[in-house]
Short mmCIF file of C-alpha atoms and ligand atoms in Angstrom, two decimals:
data_model
loop_
_atom_site.label_atom_id
_atom_site.label_comp_id
_atom_site.label_asym_id
_atom_site.label_seq_id
_atom_site.Cartn_x
_atom_site.Cartn_y
_atom_site.Cartn_z
CA UNK A 17 3.88 12.80 -1.26
CA UNK A 18 0.32 11.73 -0.62
CA UNK A 19 -1.04 14.86 -1.64
CA UNK A 20 0.47 15.30 -5.39
CA UNK A 21 0.32 11.54 -6.10
CA UNK A 22 -3.05 10.26 -4.19
CA UNK A 23 -5.10 13.14 -3.47
CA UNK A 24 -4.28 15.80 -6.08
CA UNK A 25 -6.72 18.74 -5.98
CA UNK A 26 -8.24 17.64 -2.83
CA UNK A 27 -7.86 19.62 0.68
CA UNK A 28 -4.53 18.28 2.60
CA UNK A 29 -6.74 17.12 5.28
CA UNK A 30 -7.75 14.29 3.02
CA UNK A 31 -4.11 12.90 3.33
CA UNK A 32 -4.00 12.26 6.95
CA UNK A 33 -5.29 8.70 7.52
CA UNK A 34 -6.85 7.33 10.58
CA UNK A 35 -4.45 5.43 12.67
CA UNK A 36 -1.21 7.38 11.07
CA UNK A 37 0.21 7.99 14.56
CA UNK A 38 -0.43 4.67 16.24
CA UNK A 39 2.36 2.86 17.64
CA UNK A 40 1.66 0.01 15.35
CA UNK A 41 1.46 1.73 12.12
CA UNK A 42 4.90 2.32 10.41
CA UNK A 43 5.51 4.50 7.15
CA UNK A 44 8.45 4.27 4.76
CA UNK A 45 9.93 6.46 2.06
CA UNK A 46 12.21 5.88 -0.66
CA UNK A 47 15.15 8.45 -1.28
CA UNK A 48 17.46 9.40 -3.93
CA UNK A 49 20.33 11.28 -2.03
CA UNK A 50 17.92 13.50 0.12
CA UNK A 51 14.85 13.47 -2.09
CA UNK A 52 11.78 11.68 -1.11
CA UNK A 53 10.65 9.78 -4.24
CA UNK A 54 7.95 7.53 -2.86
CA UNK A 55 6.14 6.48 0.15
CA UNK A 56 4.07 3.61 1.42
CA UNK A 57 2.63 2.88 5.14
CA UNK A 58 1.42 -0.29 6.84
CA UNK A 59 -1.48 -0.64 9.54
CA UNK A 60 -2.28 -3.15 11.70
CA UNK A 61 -5.77 -4.03 10.93
CA UNK A 62 -7.61 -7.21 10.04
CA UNK A 63 -10.17 -7.71 7.15
CA UNK A 64 -13.23 -9.64 7.78
CA UNK A 65 -12.82 -11.53 4.53
CA UNK A 66 -9.61 -12.88 6.01
CA UNK A 67 -9.11 -15.58 8.61
CA UNK A 68 -5.65 -15.11 9.50
CA UNK A 69 -4.99 -13.53 12.96
CA UNK A 70 -1.89 -11.19 12.04
CA UNK A 71 -2.73 -9.10 9.35
CA UNK A 72 -1.73 -5.66 8.19
CA UNK A 73 -3.28 -3.29 5.54
CA UNK A 74 -0.92 -1.39 3.04
CA UNK A 75 -2.22 2.33 2.42
CA UNK A 76 -0.69 5.35 0.90
CA UNK A 77 1.44 3.32 -1.75
CA UNK A 78 2.78 6.28 -3.71
CA UNK A 79 5.72 6.88 -6.20
CA UNK A 80 6.27 10.74 -7.66
CA UNK A 81 4.95 10.36 -11.17
CA UNK A 82 8.09 11.02 -12.92
CA UNK A 83 9.74 8.42 -10.98
CA UNK A 84 7.00 5.72 -11.59
CA UNK A 85 7.68 2.55 -13.52
CA UNK A 86 11.24 2.41 -12.59
CA UNK A 87 11.19 -0.43 -10.04
CA UNK A 88 10.77 1.79 -6.76
CA UNK A 89 7.26 0.88 -6.09
CA UNK A 90 8.48 -2.86 -5.97
CA UNK A 91 11.50 -2.05 -3.84
CA UNK A 92 10.00 -0.16 -0.88
CA UNK A 93 6.49 -2.74 -0.85
CA UNK A 94 9.22 -5.71 -0.70
CA UNK A 95 11.10 -3.94 2.10
CA UNK A 96 7.88 -3.56 3.95
CA UNK A 97 6.57 -6.80 3.36
CA UNK A 98 10.04 -8.22 4.64
CA UNK A 99 9.63 -6.11 7.83
CA UNK A 100 5.93 -7.57 8.49
CA UNK A 101 7.23 -11.17 8.03
CA UNK A 102 9.91 -10.41 10.59
CA UNK A 103 7.22 -9.90 13.03
CA UNK A 104 5.24 -12.72 11.89
CA UNK A 105 2.46 -11.17 10.11
CA UNK A 106 0.83 -13.63 7.90
CA UNK A 107 -1.23 -11.50 5.38
CA UNK A 108 -0.94 -8.08 4.17
CA UNK A 109 -3.94 -6.78 2.34
CA UNK A 110 -5.07 -3.50 0.66
CA UNK A 111 -7.85 -1.54 -1.08
CA UNK A 112 -6.14 -1.00 -4.60
CA UNK A 113 -7.06 1.44 -7.13
CA UNK A 114 -8.12 -0.25 -10.50
CA UNK A 115 -5.10 1.46 -12.30
CA UNK A 116 -2.88 -0.10 -9.69
CA UNK A 117 -4.01 -3.70 -9.83
CA UNK A 118 -1.83 -5.12 -12.18
CA UNK A 119 1.26 -3.72 -10.25
CA UNK A 120 0.05 -5.58 -7.34
CA UNK A 121 -0.79 -8.67 -9.25
CA UNK A 122 2.67 -8.92 -10.48
CA UNK A 123 4.05 -8.96 -6.98
CA UNK A 124 1.94 -11.74 -5.94
CA UNK A 125 -1.61 -10.22 -4.60
CA UNK A 126 -4.79 -11.63 -5.44
CA UNK A 127 -8.18 -10.02 -5.73
CA UNK A 128 -10.92 -10.85 -3.48
CA UNK A 129 -14.65 -10.17 -3.97
CA UNK A 130 -16.37 -7.61 -6.15
CA UNK A 131 -14.99 -4.27 -6.91
CA UNK A 132 -16.42 -1.27 -4.74
CA UNK A 133 -16.27 2.48 -4.86
CA UNK A 134 -14.67 4.67 -2.44
CA UNK A 135 -16.29 8.34 -2.68
CA UNK A 136 -14.15 10.95 -4.58
CA UNK A 137 -11.38 8.30 -5.48
CA UNK A 138 -12.88 5.56 -7.81
CA UNK A 139 -13.34 1.78 -8.12
CA UNK A 140 -11.25 -0.21 -5.75
CA UNK A 141 -10.30 -4.02 -5.30
CA UNK A 142 -9.65 -5.91 -2.32
CA UNK A 143 -6.28 -7.35 -2.58
CA UNK A 144 -4.18 -9.45 -0.48
CA UNK A 145 -0.78 -11.52 -0.16
CA UNK A 146 0.13 -14.50 1.84
CA UNK A 147 3.56 -13.34 3.49
CA UNK A 148 4.39 -16.99 4.28
CA UNK A 149 4.38 -18.02 0.29
CA UNK A 150 7.57 -16.33 -1.40
C1 COA F 21 0.94 2.23 -8.75
C2 COA F 21 2.55 2.71 -8.12
C3 COA F 21 2.66 2.66 -6.78
C4 COA F 21 3.67 1.52 -8.74
O1 COA F 21 5.04 1.93 -8.59
P1 COA F 21 6.24 2.08 -9.57
O2 COA F 21 7.42 2.32 -8.98
O3 COA F 21 5.48 2.77 -10.75
O4 COA F 21 5.89 0.76 -10.24
P2 COA F 21 7.70 -0.41 -10.59
O5 COA F 21 7.85 0.27 -11.58
O6 COA F 21 8.02 -0.61 -9.26
O7 COA F 21 6.71 -1.55 -11.28
C5 COA F 21 6.68 -3.14 -10.75
C6 COA F 21 5.90 -3.65 -12.12
O8 COA F 21 4.35 -3.38 -11.81
C7 COA F 21 4.29 -2.69 -13.06
N1 COA F 21 3.25 -1.83 -13.14
C8 COA F 21 3.33 -0.71 -12.09
N2 COA F 21 2.52 0.34 -12.24
C9 COA F 21 1.80 -0.46 -13.20
C10 COA F 21 0.24 0.15 -13.66
N3 COA F 21 0.09 1.29 -13.13
N4 COA F 21 -0.55 -0.77 -14.50
C11 COA F 21 0.21 -2.36 -14.48
N5 COA F 21 1.40 -2.38 -14.61
C12 COA F 21 2.15 -1.54 -13.61
C13 COA F 21 5.24 -2.47 -13.77
O9 COA F 21 5.16 -2.83 -15.22
C14 COA F 21 6.57 -3.44 -13.45
O10 COA F 21 6.32 -5.05 -14.10
P3 COA F 21 7.59 -5.44 -14.26
O11 COA F 21 8.44 -5.87 -13.20
O12 COA F 21 7.14 -6.61 -15.26
O13 COA F 21 8.17 -4.32 -15.24
C15 COA F 21 2.87 3.85 -8.78
O14 COA F 21 2.82 3.74 -10.31
C16 COA F 21 2.04 5.14 -8.40
O15 COA F 21 2.33 5.98 -7.49
N6 COA F 21 0.88 5.41 -8.85
C17 COA F 21 -0.01 6.28 -8.74
C18 COA F 21 -0.48 6.33 -7.56
C19 COA F 21 -1.31 4.88 -6.99
O16 COA F 21 -1.90 4.38 -8.04
N7 COA F 21 -0.94 4.12 -5.96
C20 COA F 21 -1.85 2.96 -5.43
C21 COA F 21 -2.92 3.10 -4.79
S1 COA F 21 -3.57 1.68 -4.84
#
């Protein structure tokens, strides 16, 4: 799923993220019958711009192209955020692609700092959400 949606045309090795196999990392998938339609992953990681002790980073947020814009991204992300709330995570953050910024803004994320470039992928914004505010 990461390959077609997030790393199209790139080597499959670029789809492995450091920390994918850590015990503190979890991966979610959203399915229709047996078919995987979307994914996202949550990594225990503190960002130095945020002071809260318990933070998680969202990575690999991807919905198959033909299923985008149908609410699936919202469903899977909200599910993950609720799991994080249950384990007392205070803040979730991500490096958001420019094209996805509005998606995150709509679900309560805020941008922080300046944009930055991630090589071969493009302009990103650091975004975060306080999980204690509903
Ligand atoms: C970004 C992405 C995960 C969003 O998932 P999705 O299932 O398409 O989004 P949803 O249908 O749940 O949309 C939720 C809301 O965000 C809005 N939204 C979704 N994608 C958007 C986008 N790219 N730009 C602006 N608004 C967007 C929707 O209009 C919807 O708003 P509404 O509730 O007012 O109708 C998905 O489009 C995707 O995989 N994109 C390609 C990969 C990518 O950019 N991933 C993010 C990397 S940081």
